[in-house]
Structure formats: C-alpha cells, structure tokens
Tab-separated table of C-alpha atoms in Angstrom:
chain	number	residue	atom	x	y	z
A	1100	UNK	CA	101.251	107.681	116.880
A	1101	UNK	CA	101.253	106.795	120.473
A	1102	UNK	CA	101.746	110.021	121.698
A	1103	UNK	CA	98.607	111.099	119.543
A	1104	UNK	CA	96.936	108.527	120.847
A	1105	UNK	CA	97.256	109.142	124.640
A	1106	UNK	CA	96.650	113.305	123.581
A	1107	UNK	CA	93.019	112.288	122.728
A	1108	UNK	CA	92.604	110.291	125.652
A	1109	UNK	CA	92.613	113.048	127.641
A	1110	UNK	CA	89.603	115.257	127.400
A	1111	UNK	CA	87.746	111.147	128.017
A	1112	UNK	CA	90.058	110.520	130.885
A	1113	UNK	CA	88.938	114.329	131.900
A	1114	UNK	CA	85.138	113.316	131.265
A	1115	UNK	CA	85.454	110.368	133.567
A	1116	UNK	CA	87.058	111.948	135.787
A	1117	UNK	CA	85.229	114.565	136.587
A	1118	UNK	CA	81.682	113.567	135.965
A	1119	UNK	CA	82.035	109.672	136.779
A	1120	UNK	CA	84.268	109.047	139.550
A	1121	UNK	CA	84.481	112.414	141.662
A	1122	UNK	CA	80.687	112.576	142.041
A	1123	UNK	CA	80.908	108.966	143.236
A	1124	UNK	CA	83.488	109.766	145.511
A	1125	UNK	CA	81.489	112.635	147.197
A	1126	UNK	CA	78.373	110.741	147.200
A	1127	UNK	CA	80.306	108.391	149.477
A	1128	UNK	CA	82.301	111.043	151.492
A	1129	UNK	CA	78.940	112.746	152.110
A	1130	UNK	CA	76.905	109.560	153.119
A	1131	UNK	CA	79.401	109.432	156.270
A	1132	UNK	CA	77.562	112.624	157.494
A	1133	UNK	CA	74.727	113.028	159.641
A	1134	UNK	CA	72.429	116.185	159.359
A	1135	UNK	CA	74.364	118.099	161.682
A	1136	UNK	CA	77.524	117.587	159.992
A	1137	UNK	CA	79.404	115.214	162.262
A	1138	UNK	CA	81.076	112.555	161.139
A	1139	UNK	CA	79.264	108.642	161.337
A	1140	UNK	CA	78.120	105.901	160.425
A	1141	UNK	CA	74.287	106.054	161.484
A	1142	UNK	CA	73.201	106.847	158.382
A	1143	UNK	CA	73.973	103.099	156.884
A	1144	UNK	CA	72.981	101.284	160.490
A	1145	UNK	CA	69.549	103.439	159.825
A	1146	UNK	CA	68.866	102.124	156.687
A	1147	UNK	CA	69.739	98.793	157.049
A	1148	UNK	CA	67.306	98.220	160.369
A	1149	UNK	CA	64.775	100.525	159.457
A	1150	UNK	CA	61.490	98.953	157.724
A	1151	UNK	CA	60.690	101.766	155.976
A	1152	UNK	CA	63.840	101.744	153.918
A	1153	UNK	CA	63.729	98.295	153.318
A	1154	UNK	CA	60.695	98.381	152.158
A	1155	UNK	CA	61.665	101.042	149.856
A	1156	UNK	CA	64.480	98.769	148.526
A	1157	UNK	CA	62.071	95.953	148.062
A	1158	UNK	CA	59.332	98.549	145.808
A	1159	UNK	CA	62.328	99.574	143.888
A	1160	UNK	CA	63.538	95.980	143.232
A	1161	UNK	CA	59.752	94.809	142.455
A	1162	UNK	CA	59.060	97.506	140.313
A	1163	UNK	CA	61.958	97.769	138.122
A	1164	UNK	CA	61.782	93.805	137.967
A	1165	UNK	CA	57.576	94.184	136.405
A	1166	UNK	CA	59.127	97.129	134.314
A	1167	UNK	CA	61.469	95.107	132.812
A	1168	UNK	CA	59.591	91.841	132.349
A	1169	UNK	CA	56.950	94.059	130.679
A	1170	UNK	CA	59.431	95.657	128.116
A	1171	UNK	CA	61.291	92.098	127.522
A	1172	UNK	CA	57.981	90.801	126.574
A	1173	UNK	CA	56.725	93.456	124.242
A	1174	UNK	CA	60.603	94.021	123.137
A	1175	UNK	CA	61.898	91.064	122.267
A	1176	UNK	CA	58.908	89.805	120.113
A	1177	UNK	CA	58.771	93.522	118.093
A	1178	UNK	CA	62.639	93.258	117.052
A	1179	UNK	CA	61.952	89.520	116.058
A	1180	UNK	CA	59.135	91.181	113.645
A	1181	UNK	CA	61.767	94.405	112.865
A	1182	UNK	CA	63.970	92.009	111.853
A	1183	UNK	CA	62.098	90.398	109.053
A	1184	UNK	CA	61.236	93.507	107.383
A	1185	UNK	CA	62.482	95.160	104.111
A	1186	UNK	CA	63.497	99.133	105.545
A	1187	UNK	CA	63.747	98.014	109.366
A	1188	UNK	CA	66.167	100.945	110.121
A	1189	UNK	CA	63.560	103.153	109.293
A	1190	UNK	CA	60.944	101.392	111.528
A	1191	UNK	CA	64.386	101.144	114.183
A	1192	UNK	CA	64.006	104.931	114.160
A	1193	UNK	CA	60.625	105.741	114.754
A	1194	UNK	CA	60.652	103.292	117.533
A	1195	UNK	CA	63.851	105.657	118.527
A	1196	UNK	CA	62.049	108.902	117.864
A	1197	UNK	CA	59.663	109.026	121.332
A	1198	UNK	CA	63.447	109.016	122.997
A	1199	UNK	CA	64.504	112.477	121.908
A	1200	UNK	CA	61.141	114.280	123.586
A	1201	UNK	CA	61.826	115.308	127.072
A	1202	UNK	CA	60.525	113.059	129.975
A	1203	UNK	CA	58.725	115.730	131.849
A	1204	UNK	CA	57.017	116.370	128.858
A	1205	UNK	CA	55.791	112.745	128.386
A	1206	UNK	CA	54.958	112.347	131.749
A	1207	UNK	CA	52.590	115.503	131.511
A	1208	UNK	CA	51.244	114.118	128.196
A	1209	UNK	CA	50.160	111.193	129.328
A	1210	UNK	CA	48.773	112.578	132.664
A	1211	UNK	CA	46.110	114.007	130.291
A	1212	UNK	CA	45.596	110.290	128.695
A	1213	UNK	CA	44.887	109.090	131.837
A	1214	UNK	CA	43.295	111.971	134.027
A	1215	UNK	CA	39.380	111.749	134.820
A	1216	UNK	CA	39.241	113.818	131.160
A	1217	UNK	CA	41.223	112.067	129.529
A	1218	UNK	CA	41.204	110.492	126.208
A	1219	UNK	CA	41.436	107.070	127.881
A	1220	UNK	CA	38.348	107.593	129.660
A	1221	UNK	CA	36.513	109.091	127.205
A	1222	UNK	CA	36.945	106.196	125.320
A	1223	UNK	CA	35.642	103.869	128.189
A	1224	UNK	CA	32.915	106.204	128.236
A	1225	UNK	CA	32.282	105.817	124.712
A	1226	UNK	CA	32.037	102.170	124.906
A	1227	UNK	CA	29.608	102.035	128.075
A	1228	UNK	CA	32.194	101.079	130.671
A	1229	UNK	CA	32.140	104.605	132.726
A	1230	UNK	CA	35.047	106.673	133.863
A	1231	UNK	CA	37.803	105.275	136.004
A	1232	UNK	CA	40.324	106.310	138.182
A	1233	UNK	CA	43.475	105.413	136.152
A	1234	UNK	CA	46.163	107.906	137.168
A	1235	UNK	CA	47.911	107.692	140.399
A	1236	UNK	CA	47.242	103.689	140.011
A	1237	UNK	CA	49.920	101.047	140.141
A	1238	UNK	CA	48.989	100.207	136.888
A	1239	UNK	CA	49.585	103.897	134.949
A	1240	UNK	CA	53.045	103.814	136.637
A	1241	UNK	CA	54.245	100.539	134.928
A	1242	UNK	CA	52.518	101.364	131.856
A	1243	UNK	CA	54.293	104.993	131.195
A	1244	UNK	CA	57.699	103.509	132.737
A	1245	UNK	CA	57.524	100.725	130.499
A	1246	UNK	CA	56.352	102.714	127.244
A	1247	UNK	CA	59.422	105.030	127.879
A	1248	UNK	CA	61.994	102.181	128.491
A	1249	UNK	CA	60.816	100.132	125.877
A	1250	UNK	CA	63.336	101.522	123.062
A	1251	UNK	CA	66.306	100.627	125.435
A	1252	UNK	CA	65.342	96.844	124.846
A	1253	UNK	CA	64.240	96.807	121.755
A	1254	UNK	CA	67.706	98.161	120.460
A	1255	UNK	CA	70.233	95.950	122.256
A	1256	UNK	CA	67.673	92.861	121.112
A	1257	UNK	CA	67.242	94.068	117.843
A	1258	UNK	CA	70.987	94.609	117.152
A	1259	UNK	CA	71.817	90.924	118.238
A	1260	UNK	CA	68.923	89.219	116.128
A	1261	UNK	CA	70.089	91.312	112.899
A	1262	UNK	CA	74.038	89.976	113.881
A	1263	UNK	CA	72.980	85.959	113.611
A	1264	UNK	CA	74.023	84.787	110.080
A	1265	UNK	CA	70.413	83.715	108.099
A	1266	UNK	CA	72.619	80.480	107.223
A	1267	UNK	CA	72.502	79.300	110.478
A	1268	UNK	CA	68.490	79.660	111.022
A	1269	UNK	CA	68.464	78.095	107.520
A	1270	UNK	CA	70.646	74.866	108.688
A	1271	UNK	CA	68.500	74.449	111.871
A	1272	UNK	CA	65.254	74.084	109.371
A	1273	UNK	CA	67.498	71.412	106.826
A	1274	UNK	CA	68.214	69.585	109.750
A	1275	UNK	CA	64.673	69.034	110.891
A	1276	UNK	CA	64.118	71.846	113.569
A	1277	UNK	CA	60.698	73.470	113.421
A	1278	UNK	CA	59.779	77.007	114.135
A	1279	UNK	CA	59.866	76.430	117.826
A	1280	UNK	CA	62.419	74.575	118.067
A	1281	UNK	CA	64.772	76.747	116.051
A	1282	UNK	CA	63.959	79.722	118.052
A	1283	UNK	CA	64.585	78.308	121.571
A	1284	UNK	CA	67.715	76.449	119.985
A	1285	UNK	CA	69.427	79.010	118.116
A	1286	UNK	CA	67.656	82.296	117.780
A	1287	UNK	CA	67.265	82.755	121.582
A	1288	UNK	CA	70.394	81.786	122.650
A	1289	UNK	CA	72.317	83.825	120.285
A	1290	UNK	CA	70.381	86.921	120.632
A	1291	UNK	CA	71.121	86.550	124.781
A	1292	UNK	CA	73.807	88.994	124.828
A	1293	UNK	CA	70.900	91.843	123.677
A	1294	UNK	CA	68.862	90.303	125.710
A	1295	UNK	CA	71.675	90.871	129.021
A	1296	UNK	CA	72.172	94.921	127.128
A	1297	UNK	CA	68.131	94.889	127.264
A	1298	UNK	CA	67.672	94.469	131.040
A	1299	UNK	CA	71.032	96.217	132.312
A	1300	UNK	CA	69.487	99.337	130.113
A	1301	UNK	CA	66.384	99.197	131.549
A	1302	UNK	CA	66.306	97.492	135.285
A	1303	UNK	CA	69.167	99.456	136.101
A	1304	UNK	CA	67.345	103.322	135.567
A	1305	UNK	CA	64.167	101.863	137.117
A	1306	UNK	CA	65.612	101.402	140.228
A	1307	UNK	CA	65.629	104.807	140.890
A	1308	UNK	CA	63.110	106.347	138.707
A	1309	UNK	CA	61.198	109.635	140.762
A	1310	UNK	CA	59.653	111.886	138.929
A	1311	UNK	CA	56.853	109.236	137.251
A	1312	UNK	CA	56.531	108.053	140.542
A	1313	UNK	CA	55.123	111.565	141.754
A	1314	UNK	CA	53.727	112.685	138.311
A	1315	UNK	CA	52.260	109.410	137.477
A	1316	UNK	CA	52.172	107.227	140.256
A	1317	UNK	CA	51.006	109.877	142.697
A	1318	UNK	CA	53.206	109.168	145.453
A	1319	UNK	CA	51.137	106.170	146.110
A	1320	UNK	CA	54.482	104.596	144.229
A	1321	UNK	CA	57.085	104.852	146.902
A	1322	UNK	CA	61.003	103.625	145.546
A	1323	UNK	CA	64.489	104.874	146.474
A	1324	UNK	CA	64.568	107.337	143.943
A	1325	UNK	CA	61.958	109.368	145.393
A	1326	UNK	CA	63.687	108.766	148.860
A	1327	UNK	CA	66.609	110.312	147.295
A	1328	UNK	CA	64.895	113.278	146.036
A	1329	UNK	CA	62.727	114.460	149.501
A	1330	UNK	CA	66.232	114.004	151.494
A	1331	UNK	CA	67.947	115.862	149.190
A	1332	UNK	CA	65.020	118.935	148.412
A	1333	UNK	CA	63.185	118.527	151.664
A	1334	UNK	CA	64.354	116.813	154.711
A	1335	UNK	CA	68.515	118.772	153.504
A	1336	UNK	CA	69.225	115.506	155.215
A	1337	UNK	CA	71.994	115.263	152.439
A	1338	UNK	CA	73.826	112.212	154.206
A	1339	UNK	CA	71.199	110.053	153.974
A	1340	UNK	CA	70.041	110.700	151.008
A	1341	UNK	CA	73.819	110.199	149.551
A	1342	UNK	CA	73.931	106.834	151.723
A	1343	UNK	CA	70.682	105.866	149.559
A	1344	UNK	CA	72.235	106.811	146.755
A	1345	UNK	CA	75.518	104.787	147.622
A	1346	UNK	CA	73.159	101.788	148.034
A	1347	UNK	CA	71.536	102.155	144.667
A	1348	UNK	CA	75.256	102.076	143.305
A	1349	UNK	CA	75.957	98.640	144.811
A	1350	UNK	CA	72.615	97.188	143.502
A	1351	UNK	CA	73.645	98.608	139.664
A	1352	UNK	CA	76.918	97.284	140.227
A	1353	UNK	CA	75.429	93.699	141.381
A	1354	UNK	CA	72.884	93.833	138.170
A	1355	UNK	CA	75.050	94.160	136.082
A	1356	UNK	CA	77.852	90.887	137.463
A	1357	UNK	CA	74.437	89.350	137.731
A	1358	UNK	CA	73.474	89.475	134.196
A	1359	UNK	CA	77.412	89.928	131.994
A	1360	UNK	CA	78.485	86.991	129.892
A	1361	UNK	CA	79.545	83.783	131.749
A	1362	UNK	CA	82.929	82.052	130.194
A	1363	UNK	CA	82.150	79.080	129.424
C-alpha cells in the first residue's frame, strides 16, 4: 500500500515541481539581471529607493485592501442569508456560475455597461441625471474587481457558517443572547476561519491584478501588476520586472502568516 501510495504522488510531486517551484526559482535567478544581461543587484536597490515603485506598492496594497473590504461586506452578509435557505447549493452555484466565463470577456462586457453608451448611462439618462464619465474611473475599477472576486469570499464564508452546529446558535438564544449578541459571540467567531480563506482568496490576486486596470481602469489605475506586464511586453527589461514579481511573492507570503490561524 505504501508503495502505491508514493506511485501516485508522483505526477503531484511532478506538478509542483515543475509549475510551482521552478518558475519561482527563475523568477528569482532572473531578477539578479539587469537589461544587459550582467549579473546585479540594482534591480532590488532601484525599487526599493525609487518613488515610483513605491508608490506602485502602496496602489497595489490600497487597492486590493478596498477590493477586499468591499467583497467582505457584500460576502459575508449574502452567505449569512444562503445559509438560511431551503436549496442553498443551488443558489451556491449560480453565485459560482459568473466564475466559469472568461475574464477578458467580462471585462469587455462591462466596458459596454459603463462606456458613454452604455446601459448604465442610459439609465441615468432615463432618470434625468445626464451621462457620466464612469469608465476609466477609480470607482468602475473596484466595482468590476470586486463583482469578479466576490464568489471567492462568499464560498470560504459560506462553507464555515453551514459547518457551525444549529445547537449551538440555539443554546446562545436559551441562555439569553439576542440576535446581536449571538452573532458577534458565536456566529462570527466561528465562521473566522472562512472569513481568513475569504481575504487570502481575494487580497492576495488583487495585488497584482493588470488587465482591469488597463481595460477598466484606463491606466489611470497604476499597481504592480501592470508594472509587471510593460517590463515584461515593453520595456524587455525582464529583470526588473521578475524583481517585481519576486516582491509580490514576499507580500503573498506575508498575507497569508498575517491572516492563518493563531494557536491559542
């Protein structure tokens, strides 16, 4: 059994291998390369005294901090309602559903929500207010990012609120607990552990999100993912663009120590 064991282990070990830790490895190897090949360490002195890049650092963390706040609040009050009803897989699953259409093609989609003939305006029209400039906005870019994150928090949150036992909500109201007091005593607490799965699923790909930020956010939306991308495709400064790309590592790595389970 043993041996059969460690035979399937192989094509994973294989998978990991291959597709985990050697492209790590050669985004690091390459980040100790300038443009012209030679061998240094400029390319992490650059970014960390530059103003531009830490600027860039800062948008990133801002923006996938609003992302995720926005999601958390929509999220975890939706899987509180999922939770209650009679076929909530089925609602689960259309909430699931928008996650199987390709990105580009939601980003394009809603483009034409937001564009000067848009829907969205045409509505505002409708109602008196006037055309306005919605795409390329600050706002538009949160709105879309959040709207396609959102079923990566409502799944880890719904998950934990269906796993807490109905007794235990039931004792908390014998006892004397209200509504709000039962939530913020029990059903928060013990739905934290979605709540960590929530923001590592969601924080963590915002960080370096690109394409909304040129489809969407027009460029006006400036983050280390779309750093990444004009090093990489236009600069060919590829060192810098893997030293970037080793930084983003470091700051998944740190979210995710930041928000695991603490031992009590």
């Amino acid at each position: 059994m043993k041996k059969t064991s460690n035979l399937f282990s192989i094509p994973y070990i294989l998978w990991i291998f291959f597709f985990v830790v050697a492209p790590v490895a050669l985004l690091i190897f390459k980040s100790f390369f300038n443009i012209q090949g030679q061998l240094t360490f400029s390319n992490y002195q650059v970014f960390f005294s530059s103003f531009t890049y830490l600027k860039m650092s800062f948008n990133s963390i801002l923006y996938a901090g609003i992302i995720t706040l926005v999601t958390l609040c929509v999220a975890y009050p939706t899987a509180l309602f999922l939770r209650q009803l009679k076929h909530k897989q089925l609602w689960l699953m259309l909430i699931i559903l928008p996650t199987w259409v390709n990105l580009l093609l939601k980003a394009y989609a809603f483009m034409g929500i937001f564009g000067q003939e848009g829907s969205f305006n045409h509505f505002l029209t409708f109602m008196g207010i006037g055309p306005k400039q919605l795409l390329f906005t600050d706002f538009s870019f949160i709105f879309v990012a959040a709207y396609i994150e959102l079923p990566f928090m409502i799944l880890p949150i719904f998950n934990a609120l269906d796993n807490i036992d109905d007794n235990i909500i039931n004792a908390s109201r014998d006892l004397g607990a209200n509504e709000l007091q039962t939530f913020s005593k029990v059903i928060f607490p013990l739905s934290m552990n979605g709540v960590r799965s929530g923001v590592q699923s969601v924080f963590i790909p915002s960080l370096s999100l690109f394409m909304l930020t040129r489809l969407i956010g027009g460029n006006r939306v400036i983050t280390l993912g779309t750093a990444i991308e004009q090093h990489f495709l236009t600069t060919q400064n590829w060192g810098m663009g893997s030293t970037i790309g080793v930084v983003l590592i470091l700051a998944m790595v740190l979210t995710m120590w930041l928000t695991k389970e603490r031992s009590k």
